[in-house]
PDB file of C-alpha atoms in Angstrom:
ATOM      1  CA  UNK A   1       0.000   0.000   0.000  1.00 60.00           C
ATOM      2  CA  UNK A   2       1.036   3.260  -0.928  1.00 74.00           C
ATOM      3  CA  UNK A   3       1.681   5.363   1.694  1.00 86.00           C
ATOM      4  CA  UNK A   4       0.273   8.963   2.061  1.00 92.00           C
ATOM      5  CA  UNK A   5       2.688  11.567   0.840  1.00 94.00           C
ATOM      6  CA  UNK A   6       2.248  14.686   3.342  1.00 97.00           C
ATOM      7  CA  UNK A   7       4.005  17.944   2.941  1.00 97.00           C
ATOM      8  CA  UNK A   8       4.440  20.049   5.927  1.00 97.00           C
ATOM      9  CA  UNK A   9       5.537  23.784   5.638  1.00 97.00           C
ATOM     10  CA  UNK A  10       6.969  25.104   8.919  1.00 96.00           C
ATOM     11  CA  UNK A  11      10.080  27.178   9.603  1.00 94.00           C
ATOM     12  CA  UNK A  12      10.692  25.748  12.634  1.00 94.00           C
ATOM     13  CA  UNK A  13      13.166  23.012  11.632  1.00 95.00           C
ATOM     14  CA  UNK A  14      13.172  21.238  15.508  1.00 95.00           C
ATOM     15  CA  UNK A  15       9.334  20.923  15.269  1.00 95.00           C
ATOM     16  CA  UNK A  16       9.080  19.744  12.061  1.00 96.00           C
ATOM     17  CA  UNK A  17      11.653  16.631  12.024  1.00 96.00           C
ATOM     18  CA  UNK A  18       9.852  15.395  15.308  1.00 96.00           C
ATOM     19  CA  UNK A  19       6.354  15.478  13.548  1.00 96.00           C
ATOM     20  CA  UNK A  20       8.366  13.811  10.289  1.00 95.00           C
ATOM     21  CA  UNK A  21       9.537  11.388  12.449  1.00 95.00           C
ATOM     22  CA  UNK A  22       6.278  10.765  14.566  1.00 95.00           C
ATOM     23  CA  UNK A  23       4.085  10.296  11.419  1.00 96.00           C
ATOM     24  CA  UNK A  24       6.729   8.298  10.039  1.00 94.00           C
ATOM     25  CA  UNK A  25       6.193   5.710  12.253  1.00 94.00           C
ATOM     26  CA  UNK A  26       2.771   5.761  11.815  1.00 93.00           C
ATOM     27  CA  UNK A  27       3.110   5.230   7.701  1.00 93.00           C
ATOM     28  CA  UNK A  28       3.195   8.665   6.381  1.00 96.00           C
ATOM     29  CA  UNK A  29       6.381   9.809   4.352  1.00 95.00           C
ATOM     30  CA  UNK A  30       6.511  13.741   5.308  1.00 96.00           C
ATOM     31  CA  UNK A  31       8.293  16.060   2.655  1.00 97.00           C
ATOM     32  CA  UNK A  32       9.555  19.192   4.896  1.00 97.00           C
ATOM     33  CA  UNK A  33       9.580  22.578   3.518  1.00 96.00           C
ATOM     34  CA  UNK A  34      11.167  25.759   5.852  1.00 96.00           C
ATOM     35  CA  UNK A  35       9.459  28.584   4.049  1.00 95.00           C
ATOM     36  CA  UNK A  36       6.341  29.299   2.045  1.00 94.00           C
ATOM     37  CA  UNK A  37       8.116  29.834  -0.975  1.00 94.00           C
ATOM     38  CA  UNK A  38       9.651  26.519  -1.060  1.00 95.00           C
ATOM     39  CA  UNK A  39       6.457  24.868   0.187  1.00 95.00           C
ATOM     40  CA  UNK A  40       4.947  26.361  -3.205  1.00 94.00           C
ATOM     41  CA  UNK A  41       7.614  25.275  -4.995  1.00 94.00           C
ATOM     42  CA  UNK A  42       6.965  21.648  -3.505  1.00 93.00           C
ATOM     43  CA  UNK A  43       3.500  20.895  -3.826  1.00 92.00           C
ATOM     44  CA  UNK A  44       3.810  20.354  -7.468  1.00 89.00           C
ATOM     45  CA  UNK A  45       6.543  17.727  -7.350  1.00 91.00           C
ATOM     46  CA  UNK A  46       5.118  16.233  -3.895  1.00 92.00           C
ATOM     47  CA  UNK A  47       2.099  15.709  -5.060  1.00 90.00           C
ATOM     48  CA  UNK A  48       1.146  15.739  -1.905  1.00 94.00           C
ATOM     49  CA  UNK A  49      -2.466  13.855   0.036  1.00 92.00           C
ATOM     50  CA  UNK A  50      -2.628  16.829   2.543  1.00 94.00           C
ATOM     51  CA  UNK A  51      -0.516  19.890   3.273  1.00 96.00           C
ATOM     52  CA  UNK A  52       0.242  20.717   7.287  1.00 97.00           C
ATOM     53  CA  UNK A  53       0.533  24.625   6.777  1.00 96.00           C
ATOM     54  CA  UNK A  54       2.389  26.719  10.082  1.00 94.00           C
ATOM     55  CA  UNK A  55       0.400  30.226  10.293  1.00 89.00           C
ATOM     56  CA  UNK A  56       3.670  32.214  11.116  1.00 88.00           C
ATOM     57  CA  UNK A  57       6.016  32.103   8.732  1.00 90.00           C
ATOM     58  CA  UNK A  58       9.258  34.646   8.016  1.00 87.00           C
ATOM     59  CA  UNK A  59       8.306  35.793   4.428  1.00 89.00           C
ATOM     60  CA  UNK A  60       5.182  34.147   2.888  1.00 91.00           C
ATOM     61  CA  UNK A  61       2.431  33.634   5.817  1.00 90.00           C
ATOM     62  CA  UNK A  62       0.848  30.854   6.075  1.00 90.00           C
ATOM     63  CA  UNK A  63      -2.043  32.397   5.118  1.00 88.00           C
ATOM     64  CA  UNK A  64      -0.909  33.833   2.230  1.00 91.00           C
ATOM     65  CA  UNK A  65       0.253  30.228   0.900  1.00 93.00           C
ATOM     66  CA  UNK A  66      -3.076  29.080   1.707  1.00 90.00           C
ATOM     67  CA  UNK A  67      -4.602  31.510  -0.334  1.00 87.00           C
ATOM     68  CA  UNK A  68      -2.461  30.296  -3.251  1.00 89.00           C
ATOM     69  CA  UNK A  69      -2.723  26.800  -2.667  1.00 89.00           C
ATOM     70  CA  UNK A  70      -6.570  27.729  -3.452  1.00 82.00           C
ATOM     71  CA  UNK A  71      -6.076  30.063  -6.063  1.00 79.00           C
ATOM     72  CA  UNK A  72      -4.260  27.302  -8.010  1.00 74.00           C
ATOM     73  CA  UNK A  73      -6.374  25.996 -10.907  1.00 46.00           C
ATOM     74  CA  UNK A  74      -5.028  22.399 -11.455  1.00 48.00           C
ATOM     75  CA  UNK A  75      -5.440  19.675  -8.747  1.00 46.00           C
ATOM     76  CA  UNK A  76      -3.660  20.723  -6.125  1.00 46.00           C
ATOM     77  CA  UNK A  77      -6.114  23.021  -5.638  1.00 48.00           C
ATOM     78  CA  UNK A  78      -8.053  20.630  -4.037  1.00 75.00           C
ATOM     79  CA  UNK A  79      -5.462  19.242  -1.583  1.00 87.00           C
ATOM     80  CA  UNK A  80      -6.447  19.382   2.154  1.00 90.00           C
ATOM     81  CA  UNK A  81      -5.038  21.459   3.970  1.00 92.00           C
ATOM     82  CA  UNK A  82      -4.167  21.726   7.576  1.00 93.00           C
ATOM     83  CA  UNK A  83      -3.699  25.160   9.186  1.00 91.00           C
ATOM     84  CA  UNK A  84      -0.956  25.473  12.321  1.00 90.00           C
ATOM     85  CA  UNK A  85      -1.579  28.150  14.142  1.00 82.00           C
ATOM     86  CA  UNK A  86       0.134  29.547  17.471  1.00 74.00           C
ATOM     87  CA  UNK A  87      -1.981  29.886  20.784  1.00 59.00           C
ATOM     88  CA  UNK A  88      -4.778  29.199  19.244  1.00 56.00           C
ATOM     89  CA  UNK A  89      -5.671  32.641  18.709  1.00 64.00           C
ATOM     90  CA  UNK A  90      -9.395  32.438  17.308  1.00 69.00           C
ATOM     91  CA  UNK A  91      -8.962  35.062  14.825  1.00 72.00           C
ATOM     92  CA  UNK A  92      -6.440  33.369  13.121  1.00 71.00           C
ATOM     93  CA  UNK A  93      -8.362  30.135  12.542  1.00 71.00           C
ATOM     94  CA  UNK A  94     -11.362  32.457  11.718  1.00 74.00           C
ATOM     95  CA  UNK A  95      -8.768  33.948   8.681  1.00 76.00           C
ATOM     96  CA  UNK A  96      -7.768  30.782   8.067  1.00 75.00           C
ATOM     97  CA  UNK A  97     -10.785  28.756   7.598  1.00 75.00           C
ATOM     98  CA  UNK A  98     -12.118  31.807   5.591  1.00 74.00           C
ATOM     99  CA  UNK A  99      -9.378  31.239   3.263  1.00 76.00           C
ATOM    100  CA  UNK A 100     -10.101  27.364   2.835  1.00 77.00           C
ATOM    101  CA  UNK A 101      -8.171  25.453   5.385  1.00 83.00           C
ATOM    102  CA  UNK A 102     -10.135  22.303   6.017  1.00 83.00           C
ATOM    103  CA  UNK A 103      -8.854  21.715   9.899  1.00 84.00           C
ATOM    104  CA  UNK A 104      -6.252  23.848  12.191  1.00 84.00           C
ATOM    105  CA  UNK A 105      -4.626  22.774  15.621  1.00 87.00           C
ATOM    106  CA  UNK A 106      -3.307  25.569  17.633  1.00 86.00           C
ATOM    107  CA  UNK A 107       0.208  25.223  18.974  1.00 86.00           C
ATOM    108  CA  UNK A 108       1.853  23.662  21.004  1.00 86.00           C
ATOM    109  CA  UNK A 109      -0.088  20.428  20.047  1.00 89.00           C
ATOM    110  CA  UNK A 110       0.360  16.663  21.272  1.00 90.00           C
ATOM    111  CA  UNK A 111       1.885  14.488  18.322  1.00 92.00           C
ATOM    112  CA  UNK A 112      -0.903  12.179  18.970  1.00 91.00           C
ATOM    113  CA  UNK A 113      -3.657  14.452  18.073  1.00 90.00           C
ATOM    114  CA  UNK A 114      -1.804  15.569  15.060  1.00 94.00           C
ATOM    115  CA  UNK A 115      -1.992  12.128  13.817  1.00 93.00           C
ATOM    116  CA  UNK A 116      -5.672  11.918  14.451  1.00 90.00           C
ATOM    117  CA  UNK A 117      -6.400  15.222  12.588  1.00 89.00           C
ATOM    118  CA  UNK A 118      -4.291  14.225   9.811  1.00 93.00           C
ATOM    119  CA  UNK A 119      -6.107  10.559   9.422  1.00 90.00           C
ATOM    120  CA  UNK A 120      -9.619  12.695  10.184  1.00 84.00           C
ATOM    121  CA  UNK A 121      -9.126  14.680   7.550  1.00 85.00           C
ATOM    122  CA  UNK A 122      -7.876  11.872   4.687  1.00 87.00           C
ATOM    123  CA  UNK A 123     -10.299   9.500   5.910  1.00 81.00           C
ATOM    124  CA  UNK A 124     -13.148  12.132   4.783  1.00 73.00           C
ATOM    125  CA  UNK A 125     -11.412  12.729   1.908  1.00 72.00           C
ATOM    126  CA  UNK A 126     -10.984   8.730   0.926  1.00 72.00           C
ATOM    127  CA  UNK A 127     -14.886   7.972   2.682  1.00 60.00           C
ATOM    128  CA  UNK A 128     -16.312  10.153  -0.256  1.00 53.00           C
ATOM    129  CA  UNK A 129     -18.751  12.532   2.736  1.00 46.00           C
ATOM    130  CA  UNK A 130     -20.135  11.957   6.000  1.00 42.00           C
ATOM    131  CA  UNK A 131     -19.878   8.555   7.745  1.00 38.00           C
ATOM    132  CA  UNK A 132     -22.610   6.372   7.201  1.00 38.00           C
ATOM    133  CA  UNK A 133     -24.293   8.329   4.534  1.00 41.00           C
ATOM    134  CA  UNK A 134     -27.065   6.665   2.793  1.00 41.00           C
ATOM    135  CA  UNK A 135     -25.804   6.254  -0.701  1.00 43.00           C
ATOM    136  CA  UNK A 136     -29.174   5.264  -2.230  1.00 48.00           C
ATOM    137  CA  UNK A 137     -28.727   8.578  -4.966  1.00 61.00           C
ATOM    138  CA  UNK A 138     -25.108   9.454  -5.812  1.00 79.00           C
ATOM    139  CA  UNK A 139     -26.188  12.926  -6.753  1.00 86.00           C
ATOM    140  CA  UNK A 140     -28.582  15.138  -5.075  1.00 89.00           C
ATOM    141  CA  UNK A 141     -30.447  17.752  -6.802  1.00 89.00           C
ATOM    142  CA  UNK A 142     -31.607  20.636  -5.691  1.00 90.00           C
ATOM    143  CA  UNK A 143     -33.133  22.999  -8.717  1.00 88.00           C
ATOM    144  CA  UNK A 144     -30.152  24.147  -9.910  1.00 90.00           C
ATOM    145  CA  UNK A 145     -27.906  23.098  -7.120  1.00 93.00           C
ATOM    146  CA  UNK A 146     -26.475  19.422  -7.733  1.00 92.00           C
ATOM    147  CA  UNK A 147     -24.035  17.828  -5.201  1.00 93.00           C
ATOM    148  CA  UNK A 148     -22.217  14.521  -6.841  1.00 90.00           C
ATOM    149  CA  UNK A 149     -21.005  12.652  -3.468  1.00 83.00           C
ATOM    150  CA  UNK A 150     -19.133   9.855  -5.977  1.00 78.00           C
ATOM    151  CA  UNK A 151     -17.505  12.837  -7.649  1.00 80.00           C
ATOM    152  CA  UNK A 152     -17.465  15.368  -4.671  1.00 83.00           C
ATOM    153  CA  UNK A 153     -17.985  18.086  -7.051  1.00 89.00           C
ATOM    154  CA  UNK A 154     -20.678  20.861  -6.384  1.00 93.00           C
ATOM    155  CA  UNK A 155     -22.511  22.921  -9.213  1.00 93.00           C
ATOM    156  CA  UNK A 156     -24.596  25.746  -9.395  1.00 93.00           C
ATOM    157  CA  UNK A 157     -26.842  26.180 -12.752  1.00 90.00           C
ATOM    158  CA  UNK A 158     -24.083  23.649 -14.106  1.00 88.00           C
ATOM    159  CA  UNK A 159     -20.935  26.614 -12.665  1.00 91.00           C
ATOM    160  CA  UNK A 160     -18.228  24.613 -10.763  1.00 90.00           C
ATOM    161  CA  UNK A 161     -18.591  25.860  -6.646  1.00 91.00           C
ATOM    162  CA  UNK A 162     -15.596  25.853  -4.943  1.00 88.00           C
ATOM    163  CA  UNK A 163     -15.446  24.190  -1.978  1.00 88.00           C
ATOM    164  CA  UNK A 164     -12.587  22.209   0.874  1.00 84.00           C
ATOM    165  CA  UNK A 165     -13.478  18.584   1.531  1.00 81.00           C
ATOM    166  CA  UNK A 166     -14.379  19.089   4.939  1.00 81.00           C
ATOM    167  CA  UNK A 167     -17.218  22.128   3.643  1.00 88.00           C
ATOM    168  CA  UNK A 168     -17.997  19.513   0.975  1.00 89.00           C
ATOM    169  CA  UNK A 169     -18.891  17.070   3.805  1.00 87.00           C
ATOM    170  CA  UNK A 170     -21.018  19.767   5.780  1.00 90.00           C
ATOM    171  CA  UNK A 171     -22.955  20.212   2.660  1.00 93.00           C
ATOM    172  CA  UNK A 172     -23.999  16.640   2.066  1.00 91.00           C
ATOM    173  CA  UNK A 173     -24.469  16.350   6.001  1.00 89.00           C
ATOM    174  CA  UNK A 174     -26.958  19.273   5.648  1.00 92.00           C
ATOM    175  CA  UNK A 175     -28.949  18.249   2.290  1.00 93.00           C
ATOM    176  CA  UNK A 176     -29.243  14.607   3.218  1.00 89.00           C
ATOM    177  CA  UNK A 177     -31.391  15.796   6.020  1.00 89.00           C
ATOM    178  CA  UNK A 178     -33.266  19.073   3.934  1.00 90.00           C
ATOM    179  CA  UNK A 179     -36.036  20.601   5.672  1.00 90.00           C
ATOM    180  CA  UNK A 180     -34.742  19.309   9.104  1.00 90.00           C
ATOM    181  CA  UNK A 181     -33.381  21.529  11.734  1.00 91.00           C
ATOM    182  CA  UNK A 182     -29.835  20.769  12.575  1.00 89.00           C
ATOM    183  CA  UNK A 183     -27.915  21.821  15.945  1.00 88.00           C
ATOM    184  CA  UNK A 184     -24.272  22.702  15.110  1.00 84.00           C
ATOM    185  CA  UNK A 185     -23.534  19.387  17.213  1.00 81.00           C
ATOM    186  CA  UNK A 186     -25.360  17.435  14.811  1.00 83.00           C
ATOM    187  CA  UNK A 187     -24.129  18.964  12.097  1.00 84.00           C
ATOM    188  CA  UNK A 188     -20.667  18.077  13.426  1.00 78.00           C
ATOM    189  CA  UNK A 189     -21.858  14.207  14.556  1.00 75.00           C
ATOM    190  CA  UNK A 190     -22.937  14.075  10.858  1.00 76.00           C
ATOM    191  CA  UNK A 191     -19.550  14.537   9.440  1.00 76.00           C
ATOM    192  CA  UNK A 192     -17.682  13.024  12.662  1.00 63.00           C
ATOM    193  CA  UNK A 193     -13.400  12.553  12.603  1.00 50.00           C
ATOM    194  CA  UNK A 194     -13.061  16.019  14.507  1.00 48.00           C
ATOM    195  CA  UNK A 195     -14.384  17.643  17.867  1.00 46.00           C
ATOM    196  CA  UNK A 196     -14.684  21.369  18.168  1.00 45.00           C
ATOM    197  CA  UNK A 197     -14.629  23.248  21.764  1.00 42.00           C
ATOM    198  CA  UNK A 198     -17.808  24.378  22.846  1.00 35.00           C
ATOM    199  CA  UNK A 199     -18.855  27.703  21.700  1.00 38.00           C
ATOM    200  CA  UNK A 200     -16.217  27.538  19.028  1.00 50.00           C
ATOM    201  CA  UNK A 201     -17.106  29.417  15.409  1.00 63.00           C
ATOM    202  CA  UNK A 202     -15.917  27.026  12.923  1.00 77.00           C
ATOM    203  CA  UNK A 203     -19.207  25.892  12.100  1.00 83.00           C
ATOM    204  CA  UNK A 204     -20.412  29.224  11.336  1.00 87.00           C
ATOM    205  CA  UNK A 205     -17.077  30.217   9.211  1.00 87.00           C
ATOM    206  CA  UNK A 206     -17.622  27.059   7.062  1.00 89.00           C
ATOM    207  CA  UNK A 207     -21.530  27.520   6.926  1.00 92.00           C
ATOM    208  CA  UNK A 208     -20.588  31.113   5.409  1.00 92.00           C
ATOM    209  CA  UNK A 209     -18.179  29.852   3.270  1.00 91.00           C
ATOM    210  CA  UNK A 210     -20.611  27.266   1.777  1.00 94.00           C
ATOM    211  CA  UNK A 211     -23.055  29.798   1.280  1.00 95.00           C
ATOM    212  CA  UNK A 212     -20.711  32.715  -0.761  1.00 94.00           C
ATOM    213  CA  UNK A 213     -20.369  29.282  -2.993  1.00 94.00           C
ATOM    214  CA  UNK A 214     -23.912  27.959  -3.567  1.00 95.00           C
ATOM    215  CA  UNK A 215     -26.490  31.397  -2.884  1.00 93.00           C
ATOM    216  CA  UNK A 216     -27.152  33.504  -5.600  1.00 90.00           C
ATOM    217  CA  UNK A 217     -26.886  35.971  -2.611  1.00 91.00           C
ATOM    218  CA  UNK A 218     -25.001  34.878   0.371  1.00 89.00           C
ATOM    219  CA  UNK A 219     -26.507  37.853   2.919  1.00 90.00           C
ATOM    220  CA  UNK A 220     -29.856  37.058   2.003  1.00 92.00           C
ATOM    221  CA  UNK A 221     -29.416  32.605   1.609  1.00 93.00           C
ATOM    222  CA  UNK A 222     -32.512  30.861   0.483  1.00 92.00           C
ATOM    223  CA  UNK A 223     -30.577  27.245   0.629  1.00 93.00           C
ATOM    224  CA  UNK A 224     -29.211  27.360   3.937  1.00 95.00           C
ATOM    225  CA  UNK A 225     -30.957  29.043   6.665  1.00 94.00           C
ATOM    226  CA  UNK A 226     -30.117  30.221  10.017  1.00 93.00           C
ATOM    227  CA  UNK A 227     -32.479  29.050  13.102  1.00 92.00           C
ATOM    228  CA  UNK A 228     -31.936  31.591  15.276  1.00 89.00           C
ATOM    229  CA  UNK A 229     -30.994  30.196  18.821  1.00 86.00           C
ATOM    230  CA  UNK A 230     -30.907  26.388  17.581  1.00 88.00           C
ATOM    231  CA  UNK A 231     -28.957  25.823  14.445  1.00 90.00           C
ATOM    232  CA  UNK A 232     -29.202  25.385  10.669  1.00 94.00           C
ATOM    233  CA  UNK A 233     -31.804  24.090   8.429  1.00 94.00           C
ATOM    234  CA  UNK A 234     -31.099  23.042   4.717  1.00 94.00           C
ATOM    235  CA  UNK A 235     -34.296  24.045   2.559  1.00 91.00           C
ATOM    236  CA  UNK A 236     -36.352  21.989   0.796  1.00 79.00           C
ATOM    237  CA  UNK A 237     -37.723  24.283  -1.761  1.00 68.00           C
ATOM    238  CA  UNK A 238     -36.800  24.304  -5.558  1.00 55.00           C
ATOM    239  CA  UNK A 239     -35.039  27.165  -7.535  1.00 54.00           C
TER     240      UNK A 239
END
């Protein structure tokens, strides 16, 4: 079995070898780039299954090589990408989901949790969507919105909509169960492979996200609705 090529962009040499040797062990062969540039310069010959991105970087930020990374219009584009970012200073994972990270874990982190963010994230990726989805109708049509879960590829009036795998998977979560009111915990126990802290705003940053890529108006959404005080609700109603 092939094993999954990761490339991790960090200037902080000590920190990187011991996650290149932790994940290592665990299967993973970890290219390691110091600087954004040479990250960027990477990803095309790496190839890699997921990028591990550090937020604060001397010359390119992390969040500008995100922005990149997403701006690219081959496949790479699509490679998941996990943000690092220091203290775990909302804001910054606010930015950085904004930009299309599909997971962050603030510094300093336990190896161990790395590794299960890592395999969360690829395992979504691999799985196709949520655990456990009903695969009964590989695409799901919603007037002019269709979501191909085989394909994970999202349309709008036949226009490509640009989303990470992990917004991809919040999406299917959410139309799967259209018309139904959905908690944020639900919505997250839908998807499963990651835990948020209580009170935290990913949810909302992806939901917003998802919405600037599938409303014809993302202020005023008429797909995904907010339930003020309970959660979300995916609508039924045709375009």
């Amino acid at each position: 079995m092939t094993p999954h090529r990761l490339l991790m962009i960090e200037d902080d040499a000590r920190l990187a070898h011991m996650v290149q040797e932790y994940l290592g062990q665990s299967g993973f062969e970890v290219t390691h780039a110091p600087d954004g540039e040479q990250g960027l310069s990477q990803l095309p010959l790496v190839q890699p299954d997921l990028v591990i991105l550090d937020l604060m970087m001397p010359g390119i930020d992390g969040l500008e090589v995100c922005r990149r990374i997403r701006a690219l219009s081959n496949e790479q584009a699509r490679v998941p990408v996990l943000m690092l970012t220091a203290k775990g200073d909302p804001m910054d994972r606010i930015i950085g989901l904004e930009l299309g990270a599909d997971d962050y874990l603030p510094k300093p982190f336990e190896p161990r949790e790395l590794l299960a963010r890592v395999r969360a994230v690829l395992r979504r990726r691999a799985e196709g969507g949520p655990a456990g989805a009903s695969r009964t109708t590989p695409v799901l049509r919603f007037g002019s919105l269709e979501i191909d879960r085989d394909g994970r590829t999202v349309t709008v009036a036949e226009q490509p909509a640009e989303l990470t795998s992990y917004q991809f998977d919040l999406l299917v979560a959410m139309a799967e169960r259209a018309g139904r009111v959905l908690t944020r915990d639900q919505i997250m126990e839908a998807v499963r492979g990651r835990e948020l802290e209580a009170f935290d705003r990913s949810i909302d940053v992806h939901i917003g996200r998802i919405r600037s890529a599938i409303e014809v108006d993302s202020k005023n959404p008429k797909r995904i609705l907010t339930v003020r005080g309970v959660g979300y609700v995916f609508a039924k109603q045709q375009d």
